[in-house]
Tab-separated table of C-alpha atoms and ligand atoms in Angstrom:
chain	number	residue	atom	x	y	z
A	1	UNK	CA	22.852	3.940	-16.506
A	2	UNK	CA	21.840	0.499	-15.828
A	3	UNK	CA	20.295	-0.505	-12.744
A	4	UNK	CA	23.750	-2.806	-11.991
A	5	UNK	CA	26.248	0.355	-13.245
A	6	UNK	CA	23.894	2.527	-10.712
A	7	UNK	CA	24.326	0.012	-7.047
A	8	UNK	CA	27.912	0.237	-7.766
A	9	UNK	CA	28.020	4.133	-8.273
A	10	UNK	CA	25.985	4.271	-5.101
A	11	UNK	CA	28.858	2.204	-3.273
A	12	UNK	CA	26.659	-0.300	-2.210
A	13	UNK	CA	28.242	-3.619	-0.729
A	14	UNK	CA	28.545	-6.486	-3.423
A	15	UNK	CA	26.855	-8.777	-1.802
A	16	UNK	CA	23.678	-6.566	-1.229
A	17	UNK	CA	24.314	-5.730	-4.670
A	18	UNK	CA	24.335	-9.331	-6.019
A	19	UNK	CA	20.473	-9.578	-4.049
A	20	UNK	CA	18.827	-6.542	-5.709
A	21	UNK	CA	20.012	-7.518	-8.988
A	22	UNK	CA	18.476	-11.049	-8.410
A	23	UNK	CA	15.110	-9.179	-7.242
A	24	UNK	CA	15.067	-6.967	-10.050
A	25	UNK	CA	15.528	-9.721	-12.565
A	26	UNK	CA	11.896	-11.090	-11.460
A	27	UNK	CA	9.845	-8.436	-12.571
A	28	UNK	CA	9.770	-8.913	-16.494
A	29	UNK	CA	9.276	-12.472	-15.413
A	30	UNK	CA	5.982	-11.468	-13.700
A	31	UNK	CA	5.886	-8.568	-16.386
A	32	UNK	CA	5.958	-11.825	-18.911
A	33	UNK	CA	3.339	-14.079	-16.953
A	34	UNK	CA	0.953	-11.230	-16.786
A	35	UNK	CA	0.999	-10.104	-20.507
A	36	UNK	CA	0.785	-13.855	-21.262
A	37	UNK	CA	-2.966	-13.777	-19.760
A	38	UNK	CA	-2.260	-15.543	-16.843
A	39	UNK	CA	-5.319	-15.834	-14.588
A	40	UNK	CA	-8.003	-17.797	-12.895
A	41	UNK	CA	-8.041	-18.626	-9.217
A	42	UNK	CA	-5.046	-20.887	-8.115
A	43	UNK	CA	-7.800	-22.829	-5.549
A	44	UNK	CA	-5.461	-22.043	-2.347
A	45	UNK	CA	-5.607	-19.223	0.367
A	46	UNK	CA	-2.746	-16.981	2.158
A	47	UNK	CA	-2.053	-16.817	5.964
A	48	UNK	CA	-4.754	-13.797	5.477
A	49	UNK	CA	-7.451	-16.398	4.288
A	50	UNK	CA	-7.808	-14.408	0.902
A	51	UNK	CA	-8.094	-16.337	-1.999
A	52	UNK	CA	-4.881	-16.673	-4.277
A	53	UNK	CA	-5.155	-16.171	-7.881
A	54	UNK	CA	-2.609	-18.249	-10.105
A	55	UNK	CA	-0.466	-15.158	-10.720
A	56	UNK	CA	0.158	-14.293	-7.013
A	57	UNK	CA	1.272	-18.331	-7.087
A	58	UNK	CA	3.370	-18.004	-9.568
A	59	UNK	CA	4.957	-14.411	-8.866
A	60	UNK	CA	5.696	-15.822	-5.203
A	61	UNK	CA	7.398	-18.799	-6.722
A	62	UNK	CA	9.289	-16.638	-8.267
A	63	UNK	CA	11.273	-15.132	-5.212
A	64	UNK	CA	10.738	-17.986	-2.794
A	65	UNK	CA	13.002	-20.482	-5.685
A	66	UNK	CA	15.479	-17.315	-6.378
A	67	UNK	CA	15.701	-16.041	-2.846
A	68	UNK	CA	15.662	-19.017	-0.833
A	69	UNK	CA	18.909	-20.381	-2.787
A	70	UNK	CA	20.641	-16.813	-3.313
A	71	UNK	CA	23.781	-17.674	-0.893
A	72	UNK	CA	23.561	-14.053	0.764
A	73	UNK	CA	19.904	-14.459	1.714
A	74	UNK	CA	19.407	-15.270	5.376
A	75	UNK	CA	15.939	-15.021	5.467
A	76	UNK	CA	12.566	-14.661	3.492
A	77	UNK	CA	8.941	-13.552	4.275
A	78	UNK	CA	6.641	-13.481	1.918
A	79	UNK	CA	2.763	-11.817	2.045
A	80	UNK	CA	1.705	-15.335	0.545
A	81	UNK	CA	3.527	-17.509	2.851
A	82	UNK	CA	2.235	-18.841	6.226
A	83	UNK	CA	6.166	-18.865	7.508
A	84	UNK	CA	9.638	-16.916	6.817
A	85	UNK	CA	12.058	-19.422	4.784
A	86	UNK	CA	15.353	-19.131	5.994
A	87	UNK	CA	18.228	-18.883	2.891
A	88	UNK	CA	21.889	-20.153	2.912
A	89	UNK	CA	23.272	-17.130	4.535
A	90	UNK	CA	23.395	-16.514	8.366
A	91	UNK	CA	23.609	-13.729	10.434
A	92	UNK	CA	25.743	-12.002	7.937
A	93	UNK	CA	23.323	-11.930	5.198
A	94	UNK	CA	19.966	-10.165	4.075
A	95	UNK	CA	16.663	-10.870	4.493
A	96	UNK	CA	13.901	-9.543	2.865
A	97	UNK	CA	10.100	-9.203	3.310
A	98	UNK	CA	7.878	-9.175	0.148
A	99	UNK	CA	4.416	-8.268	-1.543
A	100	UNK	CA	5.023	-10.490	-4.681
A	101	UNK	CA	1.812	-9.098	-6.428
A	102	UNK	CA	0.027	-6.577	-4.376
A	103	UNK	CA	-3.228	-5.639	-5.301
A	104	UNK	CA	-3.378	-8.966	-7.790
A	105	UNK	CA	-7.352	-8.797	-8.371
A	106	UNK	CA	-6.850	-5.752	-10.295
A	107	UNK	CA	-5.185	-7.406	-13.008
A	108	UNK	CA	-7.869	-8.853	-14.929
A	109	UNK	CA	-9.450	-5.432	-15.057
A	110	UNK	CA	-6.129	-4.428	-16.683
A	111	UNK	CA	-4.826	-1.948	-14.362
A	112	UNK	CA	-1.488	-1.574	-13.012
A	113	UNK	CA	-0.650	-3.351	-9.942
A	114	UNK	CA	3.095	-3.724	-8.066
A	115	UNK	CA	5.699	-5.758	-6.542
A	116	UNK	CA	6.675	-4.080	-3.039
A	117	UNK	CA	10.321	-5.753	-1.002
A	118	UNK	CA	12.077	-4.244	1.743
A	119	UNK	CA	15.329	-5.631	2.730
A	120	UNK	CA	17.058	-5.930	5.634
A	121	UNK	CA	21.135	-6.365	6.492
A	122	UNK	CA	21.061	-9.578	8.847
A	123	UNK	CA	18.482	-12.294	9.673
A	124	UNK	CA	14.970	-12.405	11.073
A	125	UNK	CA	12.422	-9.318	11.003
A	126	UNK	CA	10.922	-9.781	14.181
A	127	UNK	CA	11.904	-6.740	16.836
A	128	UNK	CA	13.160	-5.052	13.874
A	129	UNK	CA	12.161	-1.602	13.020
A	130	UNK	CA	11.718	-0.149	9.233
A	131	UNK	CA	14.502	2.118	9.806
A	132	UNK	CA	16.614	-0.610	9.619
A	133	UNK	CA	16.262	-1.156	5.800
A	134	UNK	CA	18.334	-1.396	4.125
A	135	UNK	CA	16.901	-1.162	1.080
A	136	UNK	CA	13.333	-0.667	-0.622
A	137	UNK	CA	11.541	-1.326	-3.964
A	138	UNK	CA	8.722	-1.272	-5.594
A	139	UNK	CA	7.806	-2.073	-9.041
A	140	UNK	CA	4.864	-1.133	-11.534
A	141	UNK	CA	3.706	-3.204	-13.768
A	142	UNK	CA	1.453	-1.120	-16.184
A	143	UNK	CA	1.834	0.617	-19.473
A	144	UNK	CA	5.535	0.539	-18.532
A	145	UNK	CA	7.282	-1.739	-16.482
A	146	UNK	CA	9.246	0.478	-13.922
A	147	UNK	CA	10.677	0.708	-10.269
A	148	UNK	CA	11.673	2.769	-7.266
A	149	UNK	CA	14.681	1.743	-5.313
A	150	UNK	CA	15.892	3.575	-2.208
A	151	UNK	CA	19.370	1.835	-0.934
A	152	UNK	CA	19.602	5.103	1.741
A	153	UNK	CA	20.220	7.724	-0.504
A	154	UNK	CA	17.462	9.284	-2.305
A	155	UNK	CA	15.296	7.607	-4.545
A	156	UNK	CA	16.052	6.683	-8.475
A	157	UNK	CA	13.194	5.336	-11.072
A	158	UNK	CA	14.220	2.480	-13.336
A	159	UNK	CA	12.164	1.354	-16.376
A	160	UNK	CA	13.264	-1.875	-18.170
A	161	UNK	CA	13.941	-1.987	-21.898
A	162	UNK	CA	12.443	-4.587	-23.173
A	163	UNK	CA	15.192	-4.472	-26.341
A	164	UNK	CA	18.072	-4.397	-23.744
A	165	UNK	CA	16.350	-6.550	-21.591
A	166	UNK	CA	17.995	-4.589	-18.107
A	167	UNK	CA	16.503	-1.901	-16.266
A	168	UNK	CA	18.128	2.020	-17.121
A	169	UNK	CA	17.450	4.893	-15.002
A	170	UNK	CA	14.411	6.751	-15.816
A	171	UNK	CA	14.065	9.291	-13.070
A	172	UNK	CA	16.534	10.280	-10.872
A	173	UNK	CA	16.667	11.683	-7.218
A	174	UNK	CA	12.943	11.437	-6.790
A	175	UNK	CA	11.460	14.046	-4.727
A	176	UNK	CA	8.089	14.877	-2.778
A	177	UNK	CA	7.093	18.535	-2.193
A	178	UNK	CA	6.080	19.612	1.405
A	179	UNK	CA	2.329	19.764	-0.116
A	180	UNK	CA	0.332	18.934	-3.461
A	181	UNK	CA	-3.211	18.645	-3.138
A	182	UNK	CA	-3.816	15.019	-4.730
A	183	UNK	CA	-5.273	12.365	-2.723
A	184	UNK	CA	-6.081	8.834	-2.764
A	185	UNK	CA	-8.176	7.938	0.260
A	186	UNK	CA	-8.079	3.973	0.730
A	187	UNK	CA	-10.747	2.157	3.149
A	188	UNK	CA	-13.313	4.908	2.536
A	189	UNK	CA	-15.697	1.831	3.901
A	190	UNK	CA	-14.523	3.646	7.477
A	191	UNK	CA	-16.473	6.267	6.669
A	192	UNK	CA	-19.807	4.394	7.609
A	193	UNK	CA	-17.918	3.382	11.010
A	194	UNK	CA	-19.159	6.706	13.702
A	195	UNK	CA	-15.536	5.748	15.493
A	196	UNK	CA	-14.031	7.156	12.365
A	197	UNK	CA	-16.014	10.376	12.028
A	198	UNK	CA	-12.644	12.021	11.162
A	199	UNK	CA	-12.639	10.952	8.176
A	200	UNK	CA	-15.338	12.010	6.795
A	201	UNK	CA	-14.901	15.310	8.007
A	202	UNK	CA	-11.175	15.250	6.121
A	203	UNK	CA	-12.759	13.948	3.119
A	204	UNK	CA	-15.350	16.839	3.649
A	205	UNK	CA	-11.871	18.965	3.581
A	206	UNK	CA	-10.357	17.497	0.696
A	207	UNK	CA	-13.705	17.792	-1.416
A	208	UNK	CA	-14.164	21.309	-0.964
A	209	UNK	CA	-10.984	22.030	-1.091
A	210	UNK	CA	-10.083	21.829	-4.985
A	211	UNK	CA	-7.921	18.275	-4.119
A	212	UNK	CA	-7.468	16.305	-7.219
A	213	UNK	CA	-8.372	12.931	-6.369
A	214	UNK	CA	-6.243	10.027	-8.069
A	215	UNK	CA	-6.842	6.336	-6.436
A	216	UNK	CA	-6.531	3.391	-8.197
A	217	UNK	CA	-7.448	0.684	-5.451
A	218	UNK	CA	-3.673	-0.506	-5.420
A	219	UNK	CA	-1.183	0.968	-2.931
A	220	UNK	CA	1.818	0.701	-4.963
A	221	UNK	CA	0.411	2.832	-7.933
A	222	UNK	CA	-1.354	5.057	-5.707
A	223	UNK	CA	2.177	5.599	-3.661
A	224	UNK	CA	4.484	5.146	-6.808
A	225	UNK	CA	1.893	8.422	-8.537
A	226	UNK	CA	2.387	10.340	-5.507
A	227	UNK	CA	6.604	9.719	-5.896
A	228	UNK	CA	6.586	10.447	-9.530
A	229	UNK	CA	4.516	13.678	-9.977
A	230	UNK	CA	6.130	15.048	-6.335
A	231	UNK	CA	3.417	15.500	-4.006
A	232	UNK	CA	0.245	13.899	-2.468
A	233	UNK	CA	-1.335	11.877	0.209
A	234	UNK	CA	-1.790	8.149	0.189
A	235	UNK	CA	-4.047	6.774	3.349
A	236	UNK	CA	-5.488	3.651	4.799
A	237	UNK	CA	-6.758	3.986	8.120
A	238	UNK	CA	-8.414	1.236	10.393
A	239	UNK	CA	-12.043	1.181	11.721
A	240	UNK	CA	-13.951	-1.100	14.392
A	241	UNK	CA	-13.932	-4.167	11.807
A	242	UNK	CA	-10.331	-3.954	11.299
A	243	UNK	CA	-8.343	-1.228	13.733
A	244	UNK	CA	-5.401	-1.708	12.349
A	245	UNK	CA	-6.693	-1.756	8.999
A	246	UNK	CA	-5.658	-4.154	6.135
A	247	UNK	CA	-2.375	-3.087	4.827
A	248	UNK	CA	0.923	-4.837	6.640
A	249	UNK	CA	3.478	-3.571	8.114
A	250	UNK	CA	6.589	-5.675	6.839
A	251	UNK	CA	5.426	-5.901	3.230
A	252	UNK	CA	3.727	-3.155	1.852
A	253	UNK	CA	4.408	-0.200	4.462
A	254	UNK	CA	7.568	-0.059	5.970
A	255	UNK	CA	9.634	-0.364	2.367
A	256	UNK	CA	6.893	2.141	1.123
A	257	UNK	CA	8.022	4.557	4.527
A	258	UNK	CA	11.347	4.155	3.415
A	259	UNK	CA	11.094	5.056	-0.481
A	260	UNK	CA	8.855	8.149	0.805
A	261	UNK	CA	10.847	9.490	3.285
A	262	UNK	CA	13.868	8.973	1.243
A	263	UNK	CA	12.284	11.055	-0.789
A	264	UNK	CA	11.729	13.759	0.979
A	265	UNK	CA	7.909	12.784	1.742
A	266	UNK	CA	6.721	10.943	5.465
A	267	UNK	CA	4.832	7.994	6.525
A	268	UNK	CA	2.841	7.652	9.795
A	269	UNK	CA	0.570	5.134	11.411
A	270	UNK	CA	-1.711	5.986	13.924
A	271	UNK	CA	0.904	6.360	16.514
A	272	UNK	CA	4.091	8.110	15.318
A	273	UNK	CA	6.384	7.293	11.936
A	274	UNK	CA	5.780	3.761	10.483
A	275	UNK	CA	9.762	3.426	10.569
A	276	UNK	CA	9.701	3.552	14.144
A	277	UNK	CA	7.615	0.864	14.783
A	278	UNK	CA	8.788	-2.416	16.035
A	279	UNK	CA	7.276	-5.615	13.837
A	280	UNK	CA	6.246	-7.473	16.672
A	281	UNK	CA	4.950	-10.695	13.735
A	282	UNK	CA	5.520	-10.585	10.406
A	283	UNK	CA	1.876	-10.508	9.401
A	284	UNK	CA	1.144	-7.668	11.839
A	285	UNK	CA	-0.608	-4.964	10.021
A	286	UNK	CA	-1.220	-0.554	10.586
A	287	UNK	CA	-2.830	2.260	9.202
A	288	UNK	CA	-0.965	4.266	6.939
A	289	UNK	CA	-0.810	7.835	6.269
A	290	UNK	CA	1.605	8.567	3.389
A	291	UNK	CA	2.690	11.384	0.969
A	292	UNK	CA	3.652	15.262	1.744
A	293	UNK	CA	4.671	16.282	4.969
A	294	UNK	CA	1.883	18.902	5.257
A	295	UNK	CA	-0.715	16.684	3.764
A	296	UNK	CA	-0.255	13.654	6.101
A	297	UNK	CA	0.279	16.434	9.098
A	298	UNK	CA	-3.015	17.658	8.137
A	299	UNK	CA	-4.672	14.310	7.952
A	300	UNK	CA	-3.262	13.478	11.191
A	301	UNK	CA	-4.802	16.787	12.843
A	302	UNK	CA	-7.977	15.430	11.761
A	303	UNK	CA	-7.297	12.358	13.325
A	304	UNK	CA	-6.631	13.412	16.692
A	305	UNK	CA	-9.726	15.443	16.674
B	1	LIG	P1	-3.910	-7.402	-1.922
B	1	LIG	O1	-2.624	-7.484	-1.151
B	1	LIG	O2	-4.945	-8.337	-1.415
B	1	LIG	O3	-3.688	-7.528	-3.397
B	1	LIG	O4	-4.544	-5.973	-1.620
B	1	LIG	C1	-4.031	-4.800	-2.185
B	1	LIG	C2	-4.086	-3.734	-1.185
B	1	LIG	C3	-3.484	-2.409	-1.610
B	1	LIG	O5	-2.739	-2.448	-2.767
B	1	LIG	C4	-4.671	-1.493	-1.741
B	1	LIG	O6	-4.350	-0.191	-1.362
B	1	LIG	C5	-5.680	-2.100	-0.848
B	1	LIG	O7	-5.432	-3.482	-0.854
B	1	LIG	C6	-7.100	-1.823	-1.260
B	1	LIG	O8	-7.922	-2.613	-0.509
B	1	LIG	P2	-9.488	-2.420	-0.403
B	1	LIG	O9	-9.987	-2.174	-1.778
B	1	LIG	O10	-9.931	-3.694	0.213
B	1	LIG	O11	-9.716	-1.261	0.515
């Protein structure tokens, strides 16, 4: 089943339909760029002040030229991008947040890195809540070029076939287990911060424990591993340099929330489910606790401690 054959099985609107296809059609472009030894510094910075590298240029090109135009986008906001674009569409279109190449410094060490959008039905972001998705996706670019998509019912994996040249499902109704003992602790610099004793005593858990630990230094591997072999705990929590730590809210963990919890999985900030929480600016950022119900409930416990 192609990716097209599968939107319209899932009885998802046309329009919505017509925007995921466009989305998915720019990830064997990146795919392409990336094989093609596309590197170097591009000599500019994002709203973040981190230095962009040619490839998160060009992979942000990408959407803002196909997005901006698409006549049922109302709105864009990209992780590279000072400010949201607005698109043709008005109220009654989509907008849509993305991560054109998260985790982009990884590339020239050759390992897999990931494309992250969330989309949601009318314009503007701001005052909006995750929950309101209405639909998630990240891609993989490694080995394999693949992608989760959550449009509200489950989760399906595509890969793309490079003969075909569409994306066919690979993995259908993806689901996480209540517990697997696999983590992949992010920002383990917060373990030199006393305010975040916690987490050294979890990773003190985890280590004795017999936890298999699988991190990679990019989220959307780290989450996409946990989705594909069922189970697992992704986290990123904040410390006194950075409280809310460095991952955002709009384009890496909300449409990562949705995929997880979608799939059975949960995803919580510091304060209660990262769906819940109301993007107050669209480069606000939160911790992130992701993966297994019992494995984020246990990192929380060691977070209220
Ligand atoms: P970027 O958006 O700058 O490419 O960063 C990637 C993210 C995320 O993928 C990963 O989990 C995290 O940065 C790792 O960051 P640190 O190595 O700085 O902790």
């Amino acid at each position: 089943m192609t990716f097209g054959e599968y939107l319209q099985r899932q009885g998802v609107e046309a329009n919505l339909r017509d925007v995921l296809k466009t989305v998915a059609a720019i990830f064997p472009k990146i795919a392409e760029a990336m094989r093609g030894g596309l590197e170097g510094a591009a000599g500019s910075k994002n709203v973040f002040g981190e230095g962009q590298l040619k490839l998160d240029v060009f992979s942000n090109d990408l959407f803002t030229e196909a997005l901006t135009r698409h006549p049922y986008v109302a709105m864009v906001a990209s992780e590279e991008l000072d400010e949201s674009m607005n698109g043709p569409a008005g109220d009654e279109g989509y907008s849509l947040a993305y991560d054109p190449l998260d985790g982009s410094s990884l590339v020239d060490v050759n390992l897999a890195v990931g494309t992250i959008v969330g989309v949601y039905k009318g314009k503007g972001f701001v005052g909006r809540k995750g929950s309101d998705q209405a639909a998630a996706i990240i891609a993989v670019y490694g080995p394999r070029l693949t992608f989760m998509v959550t449009v509200g019912h489950g989760v399906t994996e595509f890969i793309y076939d490079w003969g075909k040249k569409d994306f066919v499902v690979n993995h259908e109704d993806v689901k996480v287990g209540e517990s697997k003992k696999m983590f992949a602790p992010g920002n383990l610099r917060a373990c030199s911060d006393p305010q975040v004793k916690w987490y050294v005593d979890l990773m003190h858990f985890w280590l004795t424990n017999e936890y298999t630990l699988r991190y990679s230094g990019g989220m959307v591997p780290d989450v996409n591993q946990i989705l594909k072999k069922g189970g697992g705990v992704f986290t990123y929590p904040g410390y006194s340099e950075m409280p809310d730590g460095k991952l955002r809210l709009i384009y890496e963990c909300a449409p990562m929330a949705f995929l997880m919890e979608q799939a059975g999985g949960v995803a919580f900030s510091a304060g209660g489910p990262i769906l819940d929480m109301t993007v107050e600016k669209i480069d606000q950022r939160t911790p992130i606790f992701i993966g297994s119900k019992k494995e984020v409930e246990l990192v929380q416990s060691y977070f209220k401690k």
